[in-house]
CSV table of C-alpha atoms in Angstrom, one decimal:
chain,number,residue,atom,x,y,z
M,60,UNK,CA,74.0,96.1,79.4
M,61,UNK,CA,77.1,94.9,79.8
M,62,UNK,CA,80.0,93.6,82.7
M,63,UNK,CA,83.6,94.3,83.7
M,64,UNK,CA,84.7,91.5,86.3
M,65,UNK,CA,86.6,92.0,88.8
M,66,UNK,CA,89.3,89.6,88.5
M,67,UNK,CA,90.8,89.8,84.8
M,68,UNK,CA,93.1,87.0,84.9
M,69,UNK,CA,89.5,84.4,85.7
M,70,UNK,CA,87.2,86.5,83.1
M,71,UNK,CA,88.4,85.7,80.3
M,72,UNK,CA,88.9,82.2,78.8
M,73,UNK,CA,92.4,80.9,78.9
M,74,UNK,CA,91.7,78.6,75.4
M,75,UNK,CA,90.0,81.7,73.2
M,76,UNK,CA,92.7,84.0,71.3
M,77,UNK,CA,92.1,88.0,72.0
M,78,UNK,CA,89.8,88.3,68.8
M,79,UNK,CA,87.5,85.7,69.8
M,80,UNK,CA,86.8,86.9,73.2
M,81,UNK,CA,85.9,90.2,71.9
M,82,UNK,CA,84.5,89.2,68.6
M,83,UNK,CA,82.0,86.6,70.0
M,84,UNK,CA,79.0,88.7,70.9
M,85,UNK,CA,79.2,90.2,67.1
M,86,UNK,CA,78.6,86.6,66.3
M,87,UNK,CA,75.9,85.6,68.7
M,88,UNK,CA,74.2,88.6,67.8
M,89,UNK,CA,74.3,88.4,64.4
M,90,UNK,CA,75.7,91.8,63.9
M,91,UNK,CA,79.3,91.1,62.3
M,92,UNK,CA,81.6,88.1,61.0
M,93,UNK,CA,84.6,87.1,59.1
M,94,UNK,CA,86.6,90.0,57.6
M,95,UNK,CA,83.8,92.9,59.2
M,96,UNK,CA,84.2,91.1,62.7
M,97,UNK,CA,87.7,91.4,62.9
M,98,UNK,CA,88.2,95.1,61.7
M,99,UNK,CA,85.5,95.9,64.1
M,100,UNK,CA,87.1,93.9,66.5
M,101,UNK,CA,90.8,95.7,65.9
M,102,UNK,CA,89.0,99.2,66.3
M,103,UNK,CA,88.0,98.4,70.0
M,104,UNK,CA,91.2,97.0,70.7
M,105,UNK,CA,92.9,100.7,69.8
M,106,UNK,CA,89.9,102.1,71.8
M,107,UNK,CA,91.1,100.5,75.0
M,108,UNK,CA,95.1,101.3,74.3
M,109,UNK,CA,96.1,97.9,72.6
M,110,UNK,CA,97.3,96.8,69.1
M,111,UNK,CA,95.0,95.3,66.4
M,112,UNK,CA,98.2,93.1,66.7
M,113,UNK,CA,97.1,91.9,69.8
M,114,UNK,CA,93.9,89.8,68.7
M,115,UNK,CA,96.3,86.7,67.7
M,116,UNK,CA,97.1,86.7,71.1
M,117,UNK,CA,95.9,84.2,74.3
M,118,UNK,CA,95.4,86.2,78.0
M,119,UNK,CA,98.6,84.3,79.7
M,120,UNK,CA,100.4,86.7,77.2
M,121,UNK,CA,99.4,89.8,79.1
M,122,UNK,CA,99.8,91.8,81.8
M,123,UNK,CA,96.9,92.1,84.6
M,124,UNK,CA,96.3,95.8,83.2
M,125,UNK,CA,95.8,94.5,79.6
M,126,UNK,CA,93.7,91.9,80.4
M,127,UNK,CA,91.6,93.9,81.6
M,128,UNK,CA,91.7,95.9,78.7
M,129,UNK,CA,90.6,93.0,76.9
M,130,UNK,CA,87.8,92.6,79.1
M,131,UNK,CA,86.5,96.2,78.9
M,132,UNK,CA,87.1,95.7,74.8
M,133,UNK,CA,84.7,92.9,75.4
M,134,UNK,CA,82.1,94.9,77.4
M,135,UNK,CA,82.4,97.2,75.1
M,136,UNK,CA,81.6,95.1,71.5
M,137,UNK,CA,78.1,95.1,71.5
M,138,UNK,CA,77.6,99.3,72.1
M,139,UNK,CA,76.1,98.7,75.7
M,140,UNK,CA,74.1,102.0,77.0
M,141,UNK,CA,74.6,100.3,80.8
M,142,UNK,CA,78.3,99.0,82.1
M,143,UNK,CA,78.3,97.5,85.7
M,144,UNK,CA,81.9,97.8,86.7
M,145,UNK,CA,82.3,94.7,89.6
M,146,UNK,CA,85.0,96.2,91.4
M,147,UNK,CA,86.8,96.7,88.1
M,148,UNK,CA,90.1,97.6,89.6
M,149,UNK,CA,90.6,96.5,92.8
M,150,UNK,CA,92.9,93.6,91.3
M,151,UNK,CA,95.2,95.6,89.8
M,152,UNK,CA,98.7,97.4,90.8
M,153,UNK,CA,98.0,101.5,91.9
M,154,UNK,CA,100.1,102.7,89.0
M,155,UNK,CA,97.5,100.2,86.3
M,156,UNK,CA,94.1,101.6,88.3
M,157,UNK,CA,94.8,105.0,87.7
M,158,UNK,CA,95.2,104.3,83.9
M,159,UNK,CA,92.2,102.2,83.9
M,160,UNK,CA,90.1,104.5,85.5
M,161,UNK,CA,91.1,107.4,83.1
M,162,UNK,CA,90.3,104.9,80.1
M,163,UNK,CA,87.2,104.5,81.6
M,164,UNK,CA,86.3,108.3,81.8
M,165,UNK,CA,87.6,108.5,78.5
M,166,UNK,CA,84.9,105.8,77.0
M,167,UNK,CA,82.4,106.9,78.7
M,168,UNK,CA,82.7,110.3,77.4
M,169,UNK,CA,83.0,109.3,73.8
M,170,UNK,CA,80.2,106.3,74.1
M,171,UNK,CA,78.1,108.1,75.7
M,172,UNK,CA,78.2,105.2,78.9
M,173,UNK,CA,76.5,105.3,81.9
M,174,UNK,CA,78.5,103.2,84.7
M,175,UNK,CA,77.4,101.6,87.5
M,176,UNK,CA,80.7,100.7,89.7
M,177,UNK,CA,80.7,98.6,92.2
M,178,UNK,CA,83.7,99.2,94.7
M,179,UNK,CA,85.8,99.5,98.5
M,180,UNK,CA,87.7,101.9,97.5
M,181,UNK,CA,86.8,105.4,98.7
M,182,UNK,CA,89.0,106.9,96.7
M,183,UNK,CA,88.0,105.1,93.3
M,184,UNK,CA,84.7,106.1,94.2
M,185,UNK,CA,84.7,109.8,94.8
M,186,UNK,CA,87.1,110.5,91.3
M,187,UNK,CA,84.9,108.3,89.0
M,188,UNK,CA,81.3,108.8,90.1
M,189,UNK,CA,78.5,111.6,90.0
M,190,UNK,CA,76.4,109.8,92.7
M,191,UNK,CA,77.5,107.9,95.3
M,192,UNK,CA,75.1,105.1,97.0
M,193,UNK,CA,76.3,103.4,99.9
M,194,UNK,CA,75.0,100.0,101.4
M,195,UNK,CA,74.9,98.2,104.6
M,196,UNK,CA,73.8,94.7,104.9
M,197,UNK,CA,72.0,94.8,101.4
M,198,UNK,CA,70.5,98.5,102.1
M,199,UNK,CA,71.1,101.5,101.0
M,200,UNK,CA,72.0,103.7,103.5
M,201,UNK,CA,73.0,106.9,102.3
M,202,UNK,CA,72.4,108.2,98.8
M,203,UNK,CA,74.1,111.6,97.0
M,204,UNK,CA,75.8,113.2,94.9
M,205,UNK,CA,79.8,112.6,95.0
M,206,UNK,CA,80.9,116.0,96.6
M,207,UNK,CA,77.8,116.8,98.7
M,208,UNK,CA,78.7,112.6,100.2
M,209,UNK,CA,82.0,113.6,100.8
M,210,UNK,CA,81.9,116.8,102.4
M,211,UNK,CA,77.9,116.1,104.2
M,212,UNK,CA,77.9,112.2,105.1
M,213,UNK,CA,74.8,112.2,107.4
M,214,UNK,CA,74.7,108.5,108.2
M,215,UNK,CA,76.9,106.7,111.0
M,216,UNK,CA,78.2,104.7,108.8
M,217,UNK,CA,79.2,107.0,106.0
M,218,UNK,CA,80.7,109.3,108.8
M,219,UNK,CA,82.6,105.7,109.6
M,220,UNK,CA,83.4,105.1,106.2
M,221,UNK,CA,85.3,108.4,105.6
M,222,UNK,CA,87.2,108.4,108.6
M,223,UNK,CA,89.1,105.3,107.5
M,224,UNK,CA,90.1,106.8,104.4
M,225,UNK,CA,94.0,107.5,104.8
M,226,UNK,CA,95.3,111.0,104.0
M,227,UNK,CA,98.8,111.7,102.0
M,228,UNK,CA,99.3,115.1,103.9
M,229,UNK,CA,100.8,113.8,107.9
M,230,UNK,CA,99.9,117.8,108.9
M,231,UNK,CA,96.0,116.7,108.6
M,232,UNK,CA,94.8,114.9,111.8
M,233,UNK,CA,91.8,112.9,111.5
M,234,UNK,CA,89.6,111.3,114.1
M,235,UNK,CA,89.5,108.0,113.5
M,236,UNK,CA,85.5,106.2,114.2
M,237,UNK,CA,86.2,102.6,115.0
M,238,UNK,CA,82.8,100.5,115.0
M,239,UNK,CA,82.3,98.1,117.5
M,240,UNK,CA,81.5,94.6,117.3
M,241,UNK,CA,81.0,91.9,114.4
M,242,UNK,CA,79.1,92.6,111.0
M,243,UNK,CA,75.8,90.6,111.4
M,244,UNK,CA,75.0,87.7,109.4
M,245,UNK,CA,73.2,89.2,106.0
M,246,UNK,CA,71.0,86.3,106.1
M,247,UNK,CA,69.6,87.2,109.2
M,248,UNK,CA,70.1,90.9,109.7
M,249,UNK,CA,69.1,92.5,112.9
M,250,UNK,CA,65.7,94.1,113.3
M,251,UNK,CA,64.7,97.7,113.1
M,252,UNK,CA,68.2,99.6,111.7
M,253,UNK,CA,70.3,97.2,110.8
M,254,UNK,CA,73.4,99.4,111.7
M,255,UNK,CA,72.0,99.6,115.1
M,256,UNK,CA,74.2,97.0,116.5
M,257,UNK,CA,77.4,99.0,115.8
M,258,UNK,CA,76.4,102.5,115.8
M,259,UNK,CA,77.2,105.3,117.9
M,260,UNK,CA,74.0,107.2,117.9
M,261,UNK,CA,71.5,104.3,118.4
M,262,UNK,CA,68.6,104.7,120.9
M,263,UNK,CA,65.8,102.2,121.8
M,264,UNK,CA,63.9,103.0,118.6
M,265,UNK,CA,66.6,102.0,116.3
M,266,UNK,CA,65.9,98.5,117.5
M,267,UNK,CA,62.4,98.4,116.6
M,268,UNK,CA,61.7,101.0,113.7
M,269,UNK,CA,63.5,100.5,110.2
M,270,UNK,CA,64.8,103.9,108.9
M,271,UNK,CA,63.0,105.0,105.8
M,272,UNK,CA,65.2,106.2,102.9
M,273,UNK,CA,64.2,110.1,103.4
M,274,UNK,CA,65.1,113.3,101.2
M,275,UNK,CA,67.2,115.4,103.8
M,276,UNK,CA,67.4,118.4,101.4
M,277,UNK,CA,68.8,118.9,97.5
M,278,UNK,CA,68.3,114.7,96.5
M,279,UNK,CA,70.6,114.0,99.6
M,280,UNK,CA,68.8,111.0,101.3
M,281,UNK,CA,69.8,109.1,104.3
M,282,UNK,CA,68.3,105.8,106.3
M,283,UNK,CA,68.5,107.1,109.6
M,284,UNK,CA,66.6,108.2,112.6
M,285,UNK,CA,69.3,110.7,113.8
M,286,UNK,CA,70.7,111.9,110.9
M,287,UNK,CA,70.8,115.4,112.3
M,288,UNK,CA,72.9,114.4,115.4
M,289,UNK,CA,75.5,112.5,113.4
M,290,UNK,CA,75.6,116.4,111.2
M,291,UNK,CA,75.4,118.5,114.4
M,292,UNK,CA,78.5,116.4,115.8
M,293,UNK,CA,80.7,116.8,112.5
M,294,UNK,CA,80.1,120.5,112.5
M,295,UNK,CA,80.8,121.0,116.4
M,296,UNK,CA,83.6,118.5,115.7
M,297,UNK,CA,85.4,121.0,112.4
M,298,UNK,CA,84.6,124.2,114.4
């Protein structure tokens, strides 16, 4: 298992040159040094769109795209089966994310990866995943598959969630769902559902009874006591 940080210009360390940021794991781990380190080392570096040239390099010598480059190179050294992306894009420029992201498809295709991507961005979301979790407070809420998410979100806050999400086309009107009050304190999270204090639907059980993650039908599960009222609306609501 492996990382890619958020933040690409504090990952990496300012004093190592490209090749020893990528080529230290193959040296803790025994698994290459010397003249085999550094050709395995140059072959990442062209998986990830940058020169074997590059490894004589320090990270104030690139751009915030390339660094994290580097740091997927990195992620990359040790052939991980797990990646946990920690909102692996969110620092970079729109025009570098889209690149990123299809460099990330791209690896995981030809390594075989399974990513775990943490992330704000809707839109990130739904064109890089298969499954889609979404948490509140520490709890998962709302668990499916991307498209069935997007097109079915059976949780208040899902149904939130998506609403925000701006649209390119000004012909589509959408209904904006603003949530009211403060996000409670995580450390002290309010009893029973602890979306109740913001949601729409909630009745007098939502205060007392914590939603069980349930199977709503085709692996589509949802934490919520109403889930079929927050569905029945959306449909009245597109008809």
């Amino acid at each position: 298992m492996q990382i890619i940080f958020q933040d690409p210009y504090a990952s990496l360390n300012p004093r190592m040159t490209v090749a020893s940021i990528v080529g230290e794991p193959l040296e803790i781990h025994k698994i290459a040094k010397g003249r085999a380190k550094e050709e395995r080392v140059a072959n990442i570096l062209e998986k990830v769109g940058l020169r074997p040239e590059h490894m004589r390099r320090y990270p104030h010598e690139f751009s915030g795209g390339q660094r994290q480059r580097i740091g997927i190179a990195r992620a990359l050294a040790l052939n991980p089966k797990l990646i946990i992306g920690d909102e692996p894009v969110s620092a970079l420029d729109v025009s570098i994310q889209a690149q990123v992201i299809n460099l990330l498809e791209d690896l995981q295709q030809e390594f075989n990866l399974t990513y775990l991507i943490i992330a704000h961005d809707l839109s990130v979301v739904e064109h890089i995943s298969d499954r889609v979790a979404v948490m509140y407070l520490g709890k998962i809420v709302e668990l499916a598959t991307d498209r069935e998410l997007y097109q079915n979100p059976s949780h208040p806050y899902t149904e939130a969630l998506l609403s925000a999400v701006p649209r390119p086309d000004p012909s589509i009107k959408k209904q904006r769902i603003i949530l009211s009050g403060d996000v409670p304190s995580p450390i002290n999270p309010p009893s029973g559902c602890r979306f109740h204090t913001r949601c729409l639907y909630a009745k007098a059980d939502c205060k007392t009874v914590e939603p069980e993650l349930q199977d709503i039908g085709g692996g589509h599960f949802v934490s919520c006591h109403y889930w079929k009222e927050v569905q029945a609306k959306r449909l009245a609501t597109s008809s």
